[in-house]
Every structure is written in structure tokens, then in C-alpha cells.
XYZ file of C-alpha atoms in Angstrom:
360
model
C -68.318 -79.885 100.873
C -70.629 -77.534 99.074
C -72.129 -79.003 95.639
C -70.318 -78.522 92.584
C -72.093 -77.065 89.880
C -68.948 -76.311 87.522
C -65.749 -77.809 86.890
C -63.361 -76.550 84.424
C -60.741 -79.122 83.438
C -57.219 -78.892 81.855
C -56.296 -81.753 80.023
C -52.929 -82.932 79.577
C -51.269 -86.273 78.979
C -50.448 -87.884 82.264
C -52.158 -85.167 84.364
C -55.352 -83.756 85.102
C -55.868 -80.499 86.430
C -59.021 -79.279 88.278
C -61.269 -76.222 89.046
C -64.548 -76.340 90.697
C -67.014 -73.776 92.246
C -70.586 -74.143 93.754
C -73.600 -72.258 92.906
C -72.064 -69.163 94.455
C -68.972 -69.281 92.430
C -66.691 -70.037 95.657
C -64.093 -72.785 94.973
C -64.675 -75.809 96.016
C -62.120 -77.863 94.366
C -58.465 -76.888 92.774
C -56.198 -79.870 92.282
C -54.680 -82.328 89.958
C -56.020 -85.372 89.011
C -53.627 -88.560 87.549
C -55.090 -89.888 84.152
C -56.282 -93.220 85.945
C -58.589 -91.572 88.140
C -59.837 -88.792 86.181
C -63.182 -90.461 85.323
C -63.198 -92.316 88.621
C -63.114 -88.613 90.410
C -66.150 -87.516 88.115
C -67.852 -90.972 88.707
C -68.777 -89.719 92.350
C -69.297 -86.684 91.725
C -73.135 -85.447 91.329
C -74.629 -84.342 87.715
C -72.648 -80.904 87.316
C -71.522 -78.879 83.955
C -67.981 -79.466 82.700
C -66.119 -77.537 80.735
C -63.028 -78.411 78.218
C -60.884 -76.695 76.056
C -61.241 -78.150 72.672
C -57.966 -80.081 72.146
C -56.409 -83.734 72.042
C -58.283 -86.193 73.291
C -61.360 -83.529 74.794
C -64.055 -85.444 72.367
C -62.852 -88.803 74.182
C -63.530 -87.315 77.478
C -66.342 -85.245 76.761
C -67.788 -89.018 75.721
C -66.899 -90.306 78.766
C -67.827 -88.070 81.363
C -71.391 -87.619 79.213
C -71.712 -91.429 79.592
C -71.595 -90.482 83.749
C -74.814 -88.053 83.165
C -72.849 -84.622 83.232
C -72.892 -82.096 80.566
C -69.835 -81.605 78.553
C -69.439 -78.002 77.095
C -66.191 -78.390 74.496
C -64.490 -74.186 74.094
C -62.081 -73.265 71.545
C -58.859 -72.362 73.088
C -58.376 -69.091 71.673
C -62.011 -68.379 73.514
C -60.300 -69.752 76.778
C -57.190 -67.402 76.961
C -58.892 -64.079 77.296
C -59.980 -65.568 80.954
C -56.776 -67.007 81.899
C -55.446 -64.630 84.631
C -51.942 -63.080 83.719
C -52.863 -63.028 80.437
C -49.961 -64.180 77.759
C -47.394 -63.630 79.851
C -48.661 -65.875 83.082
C -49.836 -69.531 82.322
C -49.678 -72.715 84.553
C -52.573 -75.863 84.337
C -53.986 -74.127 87.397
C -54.934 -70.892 86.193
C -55.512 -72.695 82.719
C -58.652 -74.821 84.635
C -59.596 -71.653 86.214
C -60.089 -70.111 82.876
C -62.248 -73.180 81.316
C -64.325 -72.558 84.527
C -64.817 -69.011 84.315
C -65.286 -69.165 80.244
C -67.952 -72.188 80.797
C -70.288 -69.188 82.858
C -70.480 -67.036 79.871
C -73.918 -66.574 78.894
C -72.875 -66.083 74.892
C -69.764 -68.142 74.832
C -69.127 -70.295 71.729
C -69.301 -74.567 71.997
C -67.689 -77.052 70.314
C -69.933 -80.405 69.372
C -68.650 -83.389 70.639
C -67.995 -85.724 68.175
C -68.958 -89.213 67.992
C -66.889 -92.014 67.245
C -68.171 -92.934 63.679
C -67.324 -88.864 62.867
C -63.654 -89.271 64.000
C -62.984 -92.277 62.713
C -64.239 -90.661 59.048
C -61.927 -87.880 60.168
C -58.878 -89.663 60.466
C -59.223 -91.350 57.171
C -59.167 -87.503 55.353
C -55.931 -87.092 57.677
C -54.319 -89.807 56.663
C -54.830 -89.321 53.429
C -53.296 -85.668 53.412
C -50.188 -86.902 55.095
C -49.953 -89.452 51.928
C -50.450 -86.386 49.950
C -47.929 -84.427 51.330
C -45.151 -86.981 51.575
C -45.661 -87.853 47.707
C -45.631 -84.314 46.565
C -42.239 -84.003 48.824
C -41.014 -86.942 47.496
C -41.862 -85.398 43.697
C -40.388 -82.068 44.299
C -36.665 -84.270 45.997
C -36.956 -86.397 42.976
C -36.865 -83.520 40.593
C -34.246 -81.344 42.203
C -31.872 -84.268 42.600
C -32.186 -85.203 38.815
C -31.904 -81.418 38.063
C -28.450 -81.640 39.263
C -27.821 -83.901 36.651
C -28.817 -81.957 33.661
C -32.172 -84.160 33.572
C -35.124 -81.961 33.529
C -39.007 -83.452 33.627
C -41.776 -82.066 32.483
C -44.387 -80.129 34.465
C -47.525 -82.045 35.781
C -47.802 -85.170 37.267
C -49.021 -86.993 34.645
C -46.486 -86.584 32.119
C -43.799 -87.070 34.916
C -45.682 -90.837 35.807
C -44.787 -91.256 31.723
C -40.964 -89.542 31.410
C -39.436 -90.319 35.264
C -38.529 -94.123 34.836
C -37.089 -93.588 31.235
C -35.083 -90.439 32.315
C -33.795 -92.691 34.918
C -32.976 -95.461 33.428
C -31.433 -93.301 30.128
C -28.037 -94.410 30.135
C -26.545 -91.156 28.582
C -27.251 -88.900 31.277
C -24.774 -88.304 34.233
C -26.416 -90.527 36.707
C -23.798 -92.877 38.179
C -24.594 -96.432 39.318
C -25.655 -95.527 43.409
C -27.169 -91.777 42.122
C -29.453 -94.269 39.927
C -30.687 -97.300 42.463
C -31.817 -94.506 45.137
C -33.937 -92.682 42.445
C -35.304 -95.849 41.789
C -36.053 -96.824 45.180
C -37.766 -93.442 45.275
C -40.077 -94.032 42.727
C -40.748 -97.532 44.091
C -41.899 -95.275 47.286
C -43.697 -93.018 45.303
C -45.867 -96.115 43.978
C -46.585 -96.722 46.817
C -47.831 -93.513 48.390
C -50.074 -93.605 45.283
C -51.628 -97.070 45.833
C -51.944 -95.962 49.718
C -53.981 -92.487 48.437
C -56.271 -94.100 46.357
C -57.240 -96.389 49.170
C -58.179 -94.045 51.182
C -59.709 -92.106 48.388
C -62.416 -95.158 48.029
C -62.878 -95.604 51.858
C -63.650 -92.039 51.992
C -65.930 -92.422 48.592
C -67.905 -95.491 50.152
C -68.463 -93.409 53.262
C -69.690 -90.021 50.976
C -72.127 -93.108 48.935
C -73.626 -94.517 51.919
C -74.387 -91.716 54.051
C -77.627 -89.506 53.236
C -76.205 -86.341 54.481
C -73.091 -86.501 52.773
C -75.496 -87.729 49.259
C -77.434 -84.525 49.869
C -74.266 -82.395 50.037
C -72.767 -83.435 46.344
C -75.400 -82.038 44.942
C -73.907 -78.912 46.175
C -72.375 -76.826 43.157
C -68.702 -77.859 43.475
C -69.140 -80.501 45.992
C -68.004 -83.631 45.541
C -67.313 -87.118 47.283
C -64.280 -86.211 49.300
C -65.771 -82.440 50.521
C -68.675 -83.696 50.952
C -67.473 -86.663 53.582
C -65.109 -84.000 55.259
C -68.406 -81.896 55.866
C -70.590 -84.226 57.196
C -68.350 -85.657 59.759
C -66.650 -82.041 60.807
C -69.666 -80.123 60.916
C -71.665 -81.974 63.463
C -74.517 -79.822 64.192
C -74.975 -77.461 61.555
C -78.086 -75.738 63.746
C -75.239 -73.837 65.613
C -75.466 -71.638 62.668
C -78.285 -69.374 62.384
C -77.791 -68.970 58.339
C -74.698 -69.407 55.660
C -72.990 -66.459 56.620
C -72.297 -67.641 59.840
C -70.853 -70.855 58.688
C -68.765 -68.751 56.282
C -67.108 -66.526 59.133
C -66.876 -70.284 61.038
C -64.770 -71.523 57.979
C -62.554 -68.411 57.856
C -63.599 -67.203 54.498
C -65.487 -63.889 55.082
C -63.155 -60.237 55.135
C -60.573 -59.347 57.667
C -62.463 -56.369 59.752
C -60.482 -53.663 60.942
C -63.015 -50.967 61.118
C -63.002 -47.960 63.581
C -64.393 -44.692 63.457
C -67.273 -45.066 61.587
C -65.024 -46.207 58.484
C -64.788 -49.766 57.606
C -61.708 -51.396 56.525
C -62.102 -54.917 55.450
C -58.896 -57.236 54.067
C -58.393 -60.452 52.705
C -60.201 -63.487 53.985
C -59.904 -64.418 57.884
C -58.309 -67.918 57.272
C -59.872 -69.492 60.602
C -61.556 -72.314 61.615
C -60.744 -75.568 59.576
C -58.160 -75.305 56.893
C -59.092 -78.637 55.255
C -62.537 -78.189 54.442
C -62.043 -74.254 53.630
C -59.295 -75.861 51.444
C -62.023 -78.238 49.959
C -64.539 -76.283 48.980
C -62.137 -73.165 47.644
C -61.040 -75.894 45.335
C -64.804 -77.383 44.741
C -65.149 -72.899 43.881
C -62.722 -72.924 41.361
C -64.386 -76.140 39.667
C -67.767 -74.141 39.609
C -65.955 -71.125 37.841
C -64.409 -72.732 35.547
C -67.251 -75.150 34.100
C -69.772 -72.471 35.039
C -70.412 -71.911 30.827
C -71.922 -75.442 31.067
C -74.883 -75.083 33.261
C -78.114 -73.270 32.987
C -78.661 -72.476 37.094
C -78.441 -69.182 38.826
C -75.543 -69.472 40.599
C -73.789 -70.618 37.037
C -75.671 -67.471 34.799
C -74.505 -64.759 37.070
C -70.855 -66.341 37.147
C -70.929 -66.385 33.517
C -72.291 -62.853 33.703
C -69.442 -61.402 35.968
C -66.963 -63.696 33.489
C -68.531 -61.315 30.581
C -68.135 -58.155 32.593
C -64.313 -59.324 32.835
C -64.604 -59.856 36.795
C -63.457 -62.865 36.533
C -60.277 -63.077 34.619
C -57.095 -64.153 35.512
C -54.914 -61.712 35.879
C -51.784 -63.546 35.176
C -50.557 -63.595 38.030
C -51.931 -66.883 39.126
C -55.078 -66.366 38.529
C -55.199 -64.019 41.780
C -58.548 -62.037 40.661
C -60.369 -65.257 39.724
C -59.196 -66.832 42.823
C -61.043 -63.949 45.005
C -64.323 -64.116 43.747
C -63.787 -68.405 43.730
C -63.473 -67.952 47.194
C -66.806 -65.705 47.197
C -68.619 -68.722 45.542
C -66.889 -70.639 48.046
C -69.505 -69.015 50.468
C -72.091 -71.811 49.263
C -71.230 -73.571 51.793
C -73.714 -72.222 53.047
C -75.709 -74.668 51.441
C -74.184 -77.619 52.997
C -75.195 -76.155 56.056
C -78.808 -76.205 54.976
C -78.750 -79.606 53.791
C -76.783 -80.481 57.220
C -80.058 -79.394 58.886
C -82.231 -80.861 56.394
C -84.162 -77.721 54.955
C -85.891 -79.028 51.784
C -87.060 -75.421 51.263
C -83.906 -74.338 49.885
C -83.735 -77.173 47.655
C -84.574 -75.334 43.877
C -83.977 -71.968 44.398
C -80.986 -71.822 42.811
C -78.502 -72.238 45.912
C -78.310 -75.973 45.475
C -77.763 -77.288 41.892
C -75.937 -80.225 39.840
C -72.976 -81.061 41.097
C -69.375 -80.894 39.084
C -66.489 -82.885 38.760
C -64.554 -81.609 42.171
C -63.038 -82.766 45.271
């Protein structure tokens, strides 16, 4: 058998399947590999390149088969499919492999990191703790709608519905019968409890920020805090895969939709890919610098204040949608997480990287 030099690999659950070619891109292998024997297969197999989509499980494997002495190259799916033969219409784990493979060869093709597993273990602590997040304001929204149909109405804003809900429940002149009334109360009993669960996680995630130095460098970020800065640490694990901020801007899906031809350019709203949870993070930490921009004295906070005086950045009343585009414009300082990811003291004082504010 000629050497392998390149092995694109479709994972699956159970199932393995496998593409190899030698030096002179003839195949050498194409078959499918049980889960048992997957790293058994690679184990005898001579030092080669091997390439992965970036899905479930592809950071375990990558750690595994880099533990045998290969190289692991990680691709983003939707870089995979343009390789795939057949296109959208045509797709089977076969020709799926074959398009890892032939991806992998690019000279300019885009690679994941692989993550370690200190990074996804901080990773699944910020999932958790949105799944919390979303089940209690689902459980906030079905707790209001059902006492709606009761002629009981709570205030907005969580706060003053922590002080009203257990009174309005428990107010014998409203309509609520004796059942209606135990199952609201077993739903705020749940409710205490997704809150006790959240803030858990909210100090395992704050004594991970505290202890490591990358994530300490990151809060003081304008508009960084504990939580975004933990999320950025262990999601962007090299940041010298970015030549400069912008890059790590279009990575986070906050630069312009481009649909330019002709000559003309045409840009839109913002791009929305890459990861929603940090972009979500640090739109939010955005905001924060906006609105307590009056209180600082740095560059980034005079020429905010300065657009705020020019009336750029006013809410239109419509939800704030003008303010919220040029929040997501500051947003683009995440750039400067990526500087302190790669440990750049040269940008430290120029302006781009100033006291932090309460945030995220």
C-alpha cells in the first residue's frame, strides 16, 4: 500500500467514515471505520495530516489522534461543503470524507484550534448556565400569561416581579382556584431554583475569569467583564490566527453584510456568524460602554460622548435601534481582547484598552 499522507474523516456516532490519498493524490483508502477501532486504525498508521470537520466530539479526536503524533487540521463545515461532490443536492459519509480530504489540501483554507480540555470544560459551564437562563425566563413569561388569564397582571422587570409574584398568588380575592394556585406555586418553587442554579455557575465562571491572567487582562477591556471575559479566553484559543481586530470582528459576525458588484458597494446589517454567545456578550458589554460613556475621561469614552452630542447616538424610540448600531460598532473592541489574547503590551495605553465597566 502506498503511504498515506492525508486522511479526511467523517465523524459520526457509531461510525467512522474514511478517505485517504498518497502523495500523488490517488486513493489509497475509502471505508468505514466502527467507533472502537477508529483510533486503533490511526494507531498503525504512519505520521500523516488529518483532517475533520469541526463538529461533536472533533476536539476529542483531534486530541486523540494528536496524542498518536499526527497533525489534526479542525475545518468549519460550511468551508467543507463547497468540496463535497453533488453539491446540496448529493451527500452520503463517503463523499462527505472525500470533501474533508480535498478541503485539508487547500493552501488558504481556514482551521479551527483544537481545544484543550481545561477550555471545554470552562465552556460547558457558560452553556449550562444559558440553558438555566433560558428555562427561567420561559418559566417567567408561562407564569405571567397563566396569571393574565386571571385578571392578575405583574409588573414589568424582574425585580419587582421577585417582590409582587408570591403575594399576587397567594391574594385570596383574585380568581385563582385551589389547583390553578398550588401549580403557580410549584412554579415559583422551580423558578428558585433555576436562580440558585444560575448564580452557581455565575461564581464558577467568576473564579475561573479571577484566576486566569488572560481572562484578568481582558476585563480591563471597556465593557468587559467577568463572564465575557471567561467566554473569550476559553473560545478564542489562539488569537494569532488573526492578523489584527478587524479580522476577529468579521470572525465574530459583527462587520457589514457585503453584497457589492459592479464597482458599487452595497453593505447591510451585520453578518451574524461565528459564535453567537460571545458576539452576544460583548454587544451587551457595548451597550454598557455607551451608556456610562459620560463617566470616563478615555478616548474611546470622549468620542462616544462626542457622537452622543452630535445626536448619533440617540434612541430612536423604537428600541433604541440607532443606539444599538453604533453599540455594536464599539462592539468591534474586541479587537482588543484579541491583543491581550496574544499578549501585546504595546497596545496597552493608547486608548483601545481602558477601565473596565459594570458589564457581563
Amino acid at each position: 500500500m502506498d503511504r498515506i499522507t492525508r486522511v479526511g474523516v467523517d465523524l459520526a456516532k457509531n461510525v467512522m467514515q474514511i478517505h485517504a490519498v498518497d502523495s500523488a493524490e490517488r486513493v489509497v483508502v475509502r471505508k468505514a471505520i466502527p467507533r472502537e477501532r477508529f483510533v486503533s486504525w490511526f494507531a498503525n498508521l504512519e505520521p500523516c495530516l488529518i483532517a475533520m470537520e469541526a463538529c461533536g466530539a472533533a476536539h476529542f479526536w483531534a486530541r486523540k489522534l494528536h496524542a498518536l503524533g499526527h497533525e489534526v487540521r479542525l475545518i468549519p463545515p460550511q468551508f467543507v461543503a463547497p468540496y463535497r461532490k453533488g453539491g446540496a443536492h448529493v451527500k452520503n459519509d463517503a463523499l462527505d470524507a472525500e470533501a474533508v480530504c480535498e478541503a485539508a489540501s487547500r493552501p488558504h483554507m481556514r482551521f479551527v484550534p483544537v481545544k484543550s480540555p481545561a477550555q471545554q470544560s470552562v465552556l460547558v459551564l457558560h452553556r449550562m448556565r444559558t440553558r438555566f437562563v433560558e428555562e427561567g425566563t420561559a418559566l417567567v413569561n408561562r407564569l405571567r400569561g397563566l396569571l393574565a388569564e386571571f385578571g392578575v397582571f405583574l409588573p414589568q422587570g424582574i425585580r419587582r416581579l421577585h417582590e409582587h409574584l408570591m403575594e399576587r398568588i397567594e391574594d385570596g380575592s383574585n380568581e385563582l382556584t385551589g389547583p390553578a394556585r398550588l401549580a403557580l406555586l410549584r412554579g415559583c418553587e422551580q423558578w428558585q431554583v433555576l436562580d440558585e442554579q444560575i448564580a452557581w455557575f455565575d461564581r464558577q465562571i467568576a473564579e475561573h475569569a479571577n484566576r486566569d491572567p488572560q481572562a484578568q487582562r481582558c476585563m480591563d477591556v471597556c465593557g468587559v467583564g467577568r463572564l465575557t471575559a471567561s467566554a473569550a479566553v476559553a473560545t478564542v484559543v489562539d488569537a494569532r490566527q488573526f492578523r489584527n481586530g478587524r479580522q476577529m470582528a468579521a470572525w465574530l459576525g459583527i462587520v457589514p453584510k457585503q453584497k457589492s458588484s459592479g464597482g458599487k458597494q452595497r453593505l447591510g446589517s451585520i453578518t451574524r456568524q461565528g459564535n453567537d454567545y460571545l458576539r452576544t456578550l460583548l454587544f451587551q458589554g457595548a451597550r454598557s460602554a455607551v451608556l456610562t460613556a459620560h463617566r470616563r475621561d478615555d478616548r474611546l469614552s470622549r468620542w462616544i460622548v462626542h457622537l452622543q452630542a452630535r445626536g448619533l447616538l440617540q434612541d430612536t424610540g423604537r428600541r433604541g435601534e440607532q443606539a444599538c448600531t453604533h453599540s455594536v460598532g464599539s462592539a468591534r473592541q474586541g479587537g482588543a481582547i484579541r491583543s491581550v489574547l496574544r499578549a501585546r503590551p504595546h497596545w496597552w495605553g493608547d486608548g483601545r484598552l481602558i477601565p473596565q465597566t459594570t458589564s457581563p
